[in-house]
Coordinates of N, CA and C in Angstrom, one line a residue:
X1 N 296.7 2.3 274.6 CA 298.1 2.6 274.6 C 299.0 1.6 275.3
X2 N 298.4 1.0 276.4 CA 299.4 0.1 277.0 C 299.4 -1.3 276.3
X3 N 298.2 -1.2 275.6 CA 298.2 -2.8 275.0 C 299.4 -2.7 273.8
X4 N 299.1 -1.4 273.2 CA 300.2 -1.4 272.3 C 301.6 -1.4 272.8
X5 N 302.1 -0.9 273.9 CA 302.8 -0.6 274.2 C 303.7 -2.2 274.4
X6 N 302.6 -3.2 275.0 CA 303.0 -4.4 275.2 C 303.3 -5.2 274.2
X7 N 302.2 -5.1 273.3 CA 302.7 -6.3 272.1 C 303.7 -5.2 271.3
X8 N 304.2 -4.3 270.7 CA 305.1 -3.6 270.2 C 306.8 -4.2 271.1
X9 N 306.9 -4.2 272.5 CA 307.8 -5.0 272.9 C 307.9 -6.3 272.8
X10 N 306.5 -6.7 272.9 CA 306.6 -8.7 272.3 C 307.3 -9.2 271.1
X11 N 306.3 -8.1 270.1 CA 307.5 -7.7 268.8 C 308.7 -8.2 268.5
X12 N 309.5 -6.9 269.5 CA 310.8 -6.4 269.5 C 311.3 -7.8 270.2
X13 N 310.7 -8.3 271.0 CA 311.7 -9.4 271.8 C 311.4 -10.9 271.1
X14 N 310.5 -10.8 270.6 CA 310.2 -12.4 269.3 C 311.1 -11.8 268.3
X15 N 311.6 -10.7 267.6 CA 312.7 -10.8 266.6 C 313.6 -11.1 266.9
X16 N 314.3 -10.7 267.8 CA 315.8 -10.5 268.1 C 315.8 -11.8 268.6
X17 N 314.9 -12.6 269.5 CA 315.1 -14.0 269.4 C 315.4 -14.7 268.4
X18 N 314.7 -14.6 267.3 CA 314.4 -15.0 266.1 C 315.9 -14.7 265.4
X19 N 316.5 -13.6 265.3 CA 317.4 -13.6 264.9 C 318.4 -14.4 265.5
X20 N 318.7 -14.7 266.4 CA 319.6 -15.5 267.5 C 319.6 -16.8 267.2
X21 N 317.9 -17.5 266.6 CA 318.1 -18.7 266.6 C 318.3 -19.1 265.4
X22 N 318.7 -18.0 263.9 CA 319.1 -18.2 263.1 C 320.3 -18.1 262.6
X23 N 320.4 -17.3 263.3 CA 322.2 -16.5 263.1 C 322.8 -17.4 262.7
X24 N 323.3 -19.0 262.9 CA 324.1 -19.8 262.4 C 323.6 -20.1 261.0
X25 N 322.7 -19.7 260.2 CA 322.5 -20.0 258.8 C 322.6 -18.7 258.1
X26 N 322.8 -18.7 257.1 CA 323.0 -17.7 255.7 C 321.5 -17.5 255.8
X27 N 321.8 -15.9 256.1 CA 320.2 -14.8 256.2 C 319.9 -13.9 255.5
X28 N 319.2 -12.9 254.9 CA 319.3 -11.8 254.2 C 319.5 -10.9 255.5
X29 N 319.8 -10.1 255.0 CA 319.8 -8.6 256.1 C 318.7 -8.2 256.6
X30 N 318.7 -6.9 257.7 CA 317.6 -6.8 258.1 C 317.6 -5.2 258.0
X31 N 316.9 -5.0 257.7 CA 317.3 -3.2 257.0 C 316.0 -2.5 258.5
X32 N 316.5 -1.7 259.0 CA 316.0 -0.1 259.6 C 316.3 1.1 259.1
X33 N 314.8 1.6 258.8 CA 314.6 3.2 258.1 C 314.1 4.1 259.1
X34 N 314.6 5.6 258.4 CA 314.2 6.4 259.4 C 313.9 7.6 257.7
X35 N 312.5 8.3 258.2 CA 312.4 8.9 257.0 C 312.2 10.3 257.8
X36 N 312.6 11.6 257.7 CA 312.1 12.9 258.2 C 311.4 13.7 257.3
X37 N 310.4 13.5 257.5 CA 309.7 14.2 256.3 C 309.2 15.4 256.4
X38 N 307.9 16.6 255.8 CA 307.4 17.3 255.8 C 306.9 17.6 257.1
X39 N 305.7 16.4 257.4 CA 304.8 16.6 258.2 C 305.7 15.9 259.8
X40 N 306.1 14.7 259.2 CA 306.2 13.5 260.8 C 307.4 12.7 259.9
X41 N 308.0 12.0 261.8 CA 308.9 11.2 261.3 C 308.5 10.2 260.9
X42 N 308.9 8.9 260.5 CA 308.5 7.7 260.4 C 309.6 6.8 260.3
X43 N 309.6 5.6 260.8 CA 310.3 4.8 261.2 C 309.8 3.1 260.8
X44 N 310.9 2.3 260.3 CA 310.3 0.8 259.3 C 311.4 -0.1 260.1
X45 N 311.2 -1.5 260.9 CA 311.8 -2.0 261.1 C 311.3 -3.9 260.1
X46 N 311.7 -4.4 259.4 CA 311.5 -5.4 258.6 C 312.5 -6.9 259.0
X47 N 311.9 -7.9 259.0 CA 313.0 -9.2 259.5 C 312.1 -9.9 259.0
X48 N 312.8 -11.0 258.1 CA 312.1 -12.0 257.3 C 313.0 -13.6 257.3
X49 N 313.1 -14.2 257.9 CA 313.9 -15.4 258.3 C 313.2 -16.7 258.1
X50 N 314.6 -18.2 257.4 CA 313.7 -19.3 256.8 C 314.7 -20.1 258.2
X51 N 313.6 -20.7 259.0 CA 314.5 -21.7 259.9 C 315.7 -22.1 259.4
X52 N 316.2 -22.6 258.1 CA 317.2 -23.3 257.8 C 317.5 -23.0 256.5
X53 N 318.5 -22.9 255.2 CA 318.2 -22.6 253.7 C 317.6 -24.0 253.6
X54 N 317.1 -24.8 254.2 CA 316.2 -25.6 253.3 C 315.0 -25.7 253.3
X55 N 314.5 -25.1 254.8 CA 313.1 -25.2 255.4 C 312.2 -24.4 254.6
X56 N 310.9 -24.9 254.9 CA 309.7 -24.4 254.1 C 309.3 -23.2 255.0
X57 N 309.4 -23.5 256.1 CA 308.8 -22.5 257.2 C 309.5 -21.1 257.2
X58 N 309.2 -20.3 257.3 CA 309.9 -19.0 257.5 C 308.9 -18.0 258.5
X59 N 309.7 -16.7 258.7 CA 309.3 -16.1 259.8 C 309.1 -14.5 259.2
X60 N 307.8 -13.5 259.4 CA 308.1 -12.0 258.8 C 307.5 -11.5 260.0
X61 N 308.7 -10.3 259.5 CA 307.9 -9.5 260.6 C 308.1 -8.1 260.5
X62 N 307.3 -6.7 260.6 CA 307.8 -5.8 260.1 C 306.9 -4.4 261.3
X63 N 307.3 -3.8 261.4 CA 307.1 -2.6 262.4 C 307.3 -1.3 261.8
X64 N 306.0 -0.8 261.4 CA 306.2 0.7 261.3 C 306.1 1.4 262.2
X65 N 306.1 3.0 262.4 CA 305.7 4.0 263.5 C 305.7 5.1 263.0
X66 N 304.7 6.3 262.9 CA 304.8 7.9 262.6 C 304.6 8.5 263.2
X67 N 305.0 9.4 263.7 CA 304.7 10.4 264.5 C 305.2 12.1 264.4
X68 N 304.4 12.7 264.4 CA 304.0 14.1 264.0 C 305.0 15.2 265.0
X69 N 305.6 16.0 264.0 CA 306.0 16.9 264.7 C 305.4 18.1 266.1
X70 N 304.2 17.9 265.8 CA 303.3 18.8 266.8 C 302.7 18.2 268.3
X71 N 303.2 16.7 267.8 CA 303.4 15.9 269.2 C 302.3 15.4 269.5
X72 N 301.3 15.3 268.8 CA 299.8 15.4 268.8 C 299.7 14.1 269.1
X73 N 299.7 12.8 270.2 CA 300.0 11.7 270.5 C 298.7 11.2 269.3
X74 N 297.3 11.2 269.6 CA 296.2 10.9 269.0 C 296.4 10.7 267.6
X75 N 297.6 10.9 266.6 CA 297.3 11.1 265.5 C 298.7 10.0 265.3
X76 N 299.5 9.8 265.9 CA 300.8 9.1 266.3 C 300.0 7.7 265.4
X77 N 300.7 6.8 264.3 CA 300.0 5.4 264.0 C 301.2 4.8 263.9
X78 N 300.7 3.4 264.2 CA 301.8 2.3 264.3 C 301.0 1.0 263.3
X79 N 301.8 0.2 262.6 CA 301.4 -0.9 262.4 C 302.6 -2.1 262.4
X80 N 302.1 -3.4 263.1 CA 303.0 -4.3 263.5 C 302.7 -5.6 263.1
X81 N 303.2 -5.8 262.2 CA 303.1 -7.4 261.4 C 304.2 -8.7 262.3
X82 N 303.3 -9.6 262.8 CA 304.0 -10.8 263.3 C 303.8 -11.9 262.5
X83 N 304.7 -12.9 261.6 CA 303.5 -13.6 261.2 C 304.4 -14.9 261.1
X84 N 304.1 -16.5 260.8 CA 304.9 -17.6 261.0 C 304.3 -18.5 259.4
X85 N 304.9 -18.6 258.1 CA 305.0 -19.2 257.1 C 305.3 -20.8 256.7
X86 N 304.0 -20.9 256.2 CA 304.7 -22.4 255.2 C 304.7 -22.5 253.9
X87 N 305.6 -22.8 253.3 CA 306.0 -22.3 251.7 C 305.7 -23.6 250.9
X88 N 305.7 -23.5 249.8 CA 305.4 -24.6 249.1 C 306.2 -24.5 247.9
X89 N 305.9 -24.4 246.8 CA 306.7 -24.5 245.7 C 306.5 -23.3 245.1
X90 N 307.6 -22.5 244.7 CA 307.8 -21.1 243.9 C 307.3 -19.6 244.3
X91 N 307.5 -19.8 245.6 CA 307.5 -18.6 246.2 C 306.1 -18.7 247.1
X92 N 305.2 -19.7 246.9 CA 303.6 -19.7 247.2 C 303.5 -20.4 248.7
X93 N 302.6 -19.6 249.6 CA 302.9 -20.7 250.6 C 301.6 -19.7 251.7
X94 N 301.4 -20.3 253.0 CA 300.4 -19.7 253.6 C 301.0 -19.7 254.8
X95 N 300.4 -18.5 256.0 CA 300.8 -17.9 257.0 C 299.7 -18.0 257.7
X96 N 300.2 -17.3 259.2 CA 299.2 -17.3 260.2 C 300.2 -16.4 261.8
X97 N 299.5 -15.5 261.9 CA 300.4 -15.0 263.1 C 299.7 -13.4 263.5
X98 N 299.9 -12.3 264.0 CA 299.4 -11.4 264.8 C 299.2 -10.3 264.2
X99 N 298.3 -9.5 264.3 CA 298.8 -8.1 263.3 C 297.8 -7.0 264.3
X100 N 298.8 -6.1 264.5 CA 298.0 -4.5 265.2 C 298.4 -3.3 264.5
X101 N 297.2 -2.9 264.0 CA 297.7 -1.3 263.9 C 296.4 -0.3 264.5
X102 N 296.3 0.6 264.3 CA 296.0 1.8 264.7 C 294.6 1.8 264.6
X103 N 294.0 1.0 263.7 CA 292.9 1.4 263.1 C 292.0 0.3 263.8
X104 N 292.2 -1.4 263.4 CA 291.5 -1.8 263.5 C 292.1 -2.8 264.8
X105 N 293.3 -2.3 265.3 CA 293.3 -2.8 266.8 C 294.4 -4.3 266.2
X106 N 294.0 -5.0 267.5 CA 295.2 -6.3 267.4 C 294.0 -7.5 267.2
X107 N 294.8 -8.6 266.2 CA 293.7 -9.5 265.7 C 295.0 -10.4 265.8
X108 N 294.4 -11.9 265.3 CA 295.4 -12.9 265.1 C 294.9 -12.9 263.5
X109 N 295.9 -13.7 262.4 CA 295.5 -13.4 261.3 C 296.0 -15.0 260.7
X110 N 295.4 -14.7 259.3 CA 295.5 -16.1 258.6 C 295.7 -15.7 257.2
X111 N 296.1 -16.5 256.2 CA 295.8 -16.0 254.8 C 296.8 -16.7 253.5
X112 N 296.8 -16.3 252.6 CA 298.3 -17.1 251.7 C 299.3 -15.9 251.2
X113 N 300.6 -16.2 250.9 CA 301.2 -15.4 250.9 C 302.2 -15.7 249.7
X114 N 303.1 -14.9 249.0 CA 304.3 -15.2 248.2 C 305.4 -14.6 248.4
X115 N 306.3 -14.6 248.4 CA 307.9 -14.3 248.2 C 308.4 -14.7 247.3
X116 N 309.4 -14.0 246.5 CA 310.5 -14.1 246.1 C 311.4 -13.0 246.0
X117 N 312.7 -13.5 245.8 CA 314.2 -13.2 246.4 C 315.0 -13.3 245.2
X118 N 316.2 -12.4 244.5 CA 316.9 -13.0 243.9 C 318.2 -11.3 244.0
X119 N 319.1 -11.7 243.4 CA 320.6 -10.6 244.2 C 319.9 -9.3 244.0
X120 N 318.9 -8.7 242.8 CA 318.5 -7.5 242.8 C 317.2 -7.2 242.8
X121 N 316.6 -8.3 243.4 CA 314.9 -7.6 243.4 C 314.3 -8.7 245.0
X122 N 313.4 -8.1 245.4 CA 312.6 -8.9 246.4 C 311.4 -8.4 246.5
X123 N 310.3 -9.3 246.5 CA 309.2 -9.2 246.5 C 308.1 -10.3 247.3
X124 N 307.4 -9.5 248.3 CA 306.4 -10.3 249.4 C 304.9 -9.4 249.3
X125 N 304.4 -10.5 249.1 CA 303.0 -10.2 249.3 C 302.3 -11.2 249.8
X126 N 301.2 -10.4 250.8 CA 300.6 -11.1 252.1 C 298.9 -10.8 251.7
X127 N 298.4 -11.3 251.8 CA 296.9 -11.4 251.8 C 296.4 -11.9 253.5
X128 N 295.6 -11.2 254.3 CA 295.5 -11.6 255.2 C 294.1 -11.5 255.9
X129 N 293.4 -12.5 256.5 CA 292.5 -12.8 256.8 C 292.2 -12.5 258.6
X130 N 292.0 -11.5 259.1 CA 291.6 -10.7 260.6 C 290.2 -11.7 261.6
X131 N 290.7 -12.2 262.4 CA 290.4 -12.8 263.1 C 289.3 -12.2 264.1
X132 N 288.9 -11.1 263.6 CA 288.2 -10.2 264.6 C 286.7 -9.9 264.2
X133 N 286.1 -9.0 264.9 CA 284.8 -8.8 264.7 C 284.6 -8.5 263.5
X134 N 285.4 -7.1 262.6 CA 285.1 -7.4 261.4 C 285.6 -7.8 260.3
X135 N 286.4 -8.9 261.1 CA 286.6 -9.9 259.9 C 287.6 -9.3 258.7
X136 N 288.7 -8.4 259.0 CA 289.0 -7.3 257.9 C 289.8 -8.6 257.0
X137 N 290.4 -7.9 255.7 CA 290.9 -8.4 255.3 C 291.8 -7.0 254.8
X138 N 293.1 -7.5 254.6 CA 294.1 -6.6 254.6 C 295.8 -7.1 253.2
X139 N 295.6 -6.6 252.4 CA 296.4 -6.9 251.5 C 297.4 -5.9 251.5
X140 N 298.6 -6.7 251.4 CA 300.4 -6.2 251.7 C 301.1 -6.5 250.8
X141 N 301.5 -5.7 250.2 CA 302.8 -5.8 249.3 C 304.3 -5.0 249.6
X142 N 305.5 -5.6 249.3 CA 306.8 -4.7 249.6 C 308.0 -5.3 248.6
X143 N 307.8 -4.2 247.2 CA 308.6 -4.7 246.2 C 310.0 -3.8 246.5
X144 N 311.2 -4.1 246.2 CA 312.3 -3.7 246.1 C 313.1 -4.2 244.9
X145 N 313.7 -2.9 244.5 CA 314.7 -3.0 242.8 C 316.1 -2.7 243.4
X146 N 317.3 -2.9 243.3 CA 318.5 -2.3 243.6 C 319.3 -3.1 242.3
X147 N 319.8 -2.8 241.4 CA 320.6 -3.5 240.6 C 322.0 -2.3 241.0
X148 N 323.0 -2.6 240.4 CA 324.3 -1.9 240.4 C 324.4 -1.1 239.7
X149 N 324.9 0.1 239.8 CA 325.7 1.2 239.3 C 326.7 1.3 238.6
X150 N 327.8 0.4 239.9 CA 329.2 0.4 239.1 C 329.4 -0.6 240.5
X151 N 330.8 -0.7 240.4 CA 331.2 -1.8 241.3 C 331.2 -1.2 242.9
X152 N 330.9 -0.2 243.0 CA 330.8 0.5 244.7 C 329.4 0.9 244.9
X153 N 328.7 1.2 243.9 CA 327.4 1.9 244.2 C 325.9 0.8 243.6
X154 N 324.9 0.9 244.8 CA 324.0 0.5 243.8 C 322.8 1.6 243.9
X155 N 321.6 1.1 242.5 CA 320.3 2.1 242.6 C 319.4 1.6 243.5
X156 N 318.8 2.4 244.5 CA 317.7 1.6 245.4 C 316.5 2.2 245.0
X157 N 315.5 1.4 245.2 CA 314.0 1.4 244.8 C 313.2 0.7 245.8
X158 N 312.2 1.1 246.2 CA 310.7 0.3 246.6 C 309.7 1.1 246.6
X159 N 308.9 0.2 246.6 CA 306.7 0.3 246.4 C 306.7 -0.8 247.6
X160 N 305.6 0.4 248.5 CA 305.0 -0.4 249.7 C 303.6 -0.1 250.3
X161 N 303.1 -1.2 249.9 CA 301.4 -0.7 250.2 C 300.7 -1.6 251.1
X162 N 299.6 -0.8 251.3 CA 298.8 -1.7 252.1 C 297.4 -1.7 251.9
X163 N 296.6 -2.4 251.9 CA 294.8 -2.0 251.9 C 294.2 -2.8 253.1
X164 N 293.4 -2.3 253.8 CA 292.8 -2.8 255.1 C 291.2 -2.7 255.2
X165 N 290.2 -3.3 254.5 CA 289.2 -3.3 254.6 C 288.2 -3.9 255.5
X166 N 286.9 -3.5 256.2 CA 286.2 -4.2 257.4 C 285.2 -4.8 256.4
X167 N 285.6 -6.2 256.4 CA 284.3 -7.1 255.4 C 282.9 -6.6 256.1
X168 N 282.7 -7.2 257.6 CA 281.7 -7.4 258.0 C 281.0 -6.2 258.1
X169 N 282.0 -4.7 258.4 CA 281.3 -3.3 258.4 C 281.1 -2.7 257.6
X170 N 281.5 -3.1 256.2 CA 281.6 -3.1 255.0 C 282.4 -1.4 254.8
X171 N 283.6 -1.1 255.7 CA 284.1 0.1 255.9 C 285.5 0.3 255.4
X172 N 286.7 0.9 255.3 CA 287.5 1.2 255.0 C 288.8 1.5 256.6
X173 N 289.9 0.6 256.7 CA 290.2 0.9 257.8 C 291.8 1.9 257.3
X174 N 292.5 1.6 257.0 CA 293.8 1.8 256.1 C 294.7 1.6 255.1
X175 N 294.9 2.5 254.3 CA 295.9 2.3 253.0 C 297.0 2.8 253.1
X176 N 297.6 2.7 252.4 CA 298.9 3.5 251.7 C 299.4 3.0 251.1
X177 N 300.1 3.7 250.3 CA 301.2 3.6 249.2 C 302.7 4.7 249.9
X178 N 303.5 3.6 249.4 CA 305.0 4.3 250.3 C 306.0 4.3 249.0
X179 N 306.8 5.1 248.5 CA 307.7 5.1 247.3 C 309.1 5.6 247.9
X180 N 309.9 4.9 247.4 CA 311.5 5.3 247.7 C 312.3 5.3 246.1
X181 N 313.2 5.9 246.8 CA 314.4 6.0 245.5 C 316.1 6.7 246.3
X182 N 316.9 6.0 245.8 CA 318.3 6.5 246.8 C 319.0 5.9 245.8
X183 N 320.3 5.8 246.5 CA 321.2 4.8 246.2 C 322.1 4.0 247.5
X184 N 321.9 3.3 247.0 CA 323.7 2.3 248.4 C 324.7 1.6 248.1
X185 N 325.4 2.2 249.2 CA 326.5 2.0 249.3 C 326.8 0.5 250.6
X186 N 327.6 -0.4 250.1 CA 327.2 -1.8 251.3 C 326.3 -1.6 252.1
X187 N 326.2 -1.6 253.0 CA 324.9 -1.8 254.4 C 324.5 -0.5 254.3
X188 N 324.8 1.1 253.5 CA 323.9 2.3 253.7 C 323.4 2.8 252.7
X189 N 322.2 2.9 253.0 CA 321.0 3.5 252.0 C 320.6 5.3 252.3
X190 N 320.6 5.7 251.1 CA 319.9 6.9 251.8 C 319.1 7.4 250.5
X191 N 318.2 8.5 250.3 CA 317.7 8.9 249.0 C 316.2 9.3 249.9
X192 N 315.6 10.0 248.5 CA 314.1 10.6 248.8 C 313.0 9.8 249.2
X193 N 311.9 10.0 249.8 CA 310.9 9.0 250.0 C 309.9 10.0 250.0
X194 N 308.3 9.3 249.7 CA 306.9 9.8 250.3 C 306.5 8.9 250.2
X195 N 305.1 9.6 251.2 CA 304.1 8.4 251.6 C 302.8 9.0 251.6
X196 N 301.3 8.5 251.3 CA 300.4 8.9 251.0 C 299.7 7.8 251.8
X197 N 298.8 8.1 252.6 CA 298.0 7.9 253.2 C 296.5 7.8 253.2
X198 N 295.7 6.8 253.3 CA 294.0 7.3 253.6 C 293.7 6.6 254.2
X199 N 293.2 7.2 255.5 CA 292.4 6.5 256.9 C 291.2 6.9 257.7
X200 N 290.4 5.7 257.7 CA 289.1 5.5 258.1 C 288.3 5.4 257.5
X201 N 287.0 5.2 257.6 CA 285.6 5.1 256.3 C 285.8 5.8 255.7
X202 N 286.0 7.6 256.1 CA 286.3 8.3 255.1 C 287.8 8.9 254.1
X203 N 288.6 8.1 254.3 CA 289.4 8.5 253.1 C 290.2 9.1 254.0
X204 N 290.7 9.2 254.8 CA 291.2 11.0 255.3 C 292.4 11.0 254.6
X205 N 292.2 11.8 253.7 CA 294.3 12.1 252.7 C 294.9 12.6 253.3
X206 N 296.2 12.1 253.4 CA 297.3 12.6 254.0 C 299.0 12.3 253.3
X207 N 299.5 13.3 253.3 CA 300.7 13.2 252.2 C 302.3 13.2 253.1
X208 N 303.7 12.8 253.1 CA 304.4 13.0 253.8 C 305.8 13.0 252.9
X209 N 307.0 13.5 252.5 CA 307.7 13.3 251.6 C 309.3 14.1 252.5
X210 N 310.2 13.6 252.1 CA 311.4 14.1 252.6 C 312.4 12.6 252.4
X211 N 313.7 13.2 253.4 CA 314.7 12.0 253.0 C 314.6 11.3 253.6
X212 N 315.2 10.2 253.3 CA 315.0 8.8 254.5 C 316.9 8.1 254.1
X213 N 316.7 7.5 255.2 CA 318.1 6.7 255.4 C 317.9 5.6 256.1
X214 N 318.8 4.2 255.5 CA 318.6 2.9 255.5 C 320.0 2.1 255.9
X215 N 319.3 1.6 257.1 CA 320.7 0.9 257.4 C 320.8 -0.7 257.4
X216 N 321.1 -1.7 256.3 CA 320.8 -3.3 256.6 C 321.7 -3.7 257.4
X217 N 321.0 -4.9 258.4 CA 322.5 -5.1 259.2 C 322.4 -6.5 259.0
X218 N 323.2 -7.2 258.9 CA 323.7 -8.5 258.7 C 323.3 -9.3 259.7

């Protein structure tokens, strides 16, 4: 808990840096969710920055957190993506930077990755190579749809998954699938969400669904 506790603030304090040293160039937003669901809250912090609009290099970084109404600390999961990009031509390009979650601990990581961006869709996906004993390998995806409604409103959409496999233990560490649907209005999002879960060797199912609200900040 204290290790998490540490890099979860390293996190927080490499973004907000990160934001600061980009702030003078044209950025996308940085959206924070908060979902109250059935079982547990959950919580999504996301920041994705290119040193410059011309640079190849870019920066992601994304922070989840759930935690259970019964307070049951043990069961509490976090997962924390740090990671530093070199892009190449058409969205293709390779990474290398930090990743902890719950399951298989904190590793440094490696791997190739894609992006693309355009006024109503974004789409990143990370393939990532775990620097650790078992060598996991962990595939990330985070699609987003929002086209317009009318001139005040738009439709919001995302699919957000994950797969986390231990090559060397040949085991199962964490998945999910996350689904949204809302609408927004400038910088606020709100609308339905669930999330489905399966963690450890064995699968353990777990389902979470309620509303969530979405704030992008510039």
């Amino acid at each position: 808990m204290k290790i998490f506790k540490f890099y979860f603030s390293f996190v927080i304090i490499l973004s907000f840096s990160t934001l600061q040293v980009f702030a003078q160039n044209p950025t996308p937003s940085v959206p924070i969710e908060i979902m109250a669901g059935n079982k547990e809250v959950y919580s999504q912090f996301v920041l994705k920055r290119f040193f410059s609009p011309t640079s190849k290099f870019d920066f992601f970084g994304l922070a989840t957190y759930k935690a259970n109404y019964k307070n049951e600390v043990e069961e509490n999961r976090a997962i924390i993506i740090s990671q530093f990009g070199y892009n190449f031509k058409k969205g293709f390009g390779i990474m290398a930077g930090l990743d902890f979650n719950s399951f298989a601990g904190f590793s440094p990581i490696v791997g190739p990755k894609h992006s693309f961006a355009s006024k109503n869709f974004l789409a990143v996906t990370n393939l990532s190579f775990f620097l650790n004993d078992g060598f996991d390998a962990k595939l990330f995806g985070l699609y987003e749809y929002h086209p317009p409604i009318n001139s005040n409103w738009k439709f919001y959409s995302r699919l957000q998954f994950i797969h986390n496999f231990s090559i060397n233990y040949n085991e199962h560490n964490i998945s999910y699938v996350y689904l949204r649907g809302g609408v927004q209005k400038n910088q606020f999002i709100f609308g339905l969400g669930v999330n489905f879960d399966w963690s450890g060797p064995d699968k353990v199912f777990n389902n979470n669904f309620g509303p969530f609200v979405r704030w992008e900040f510039d």
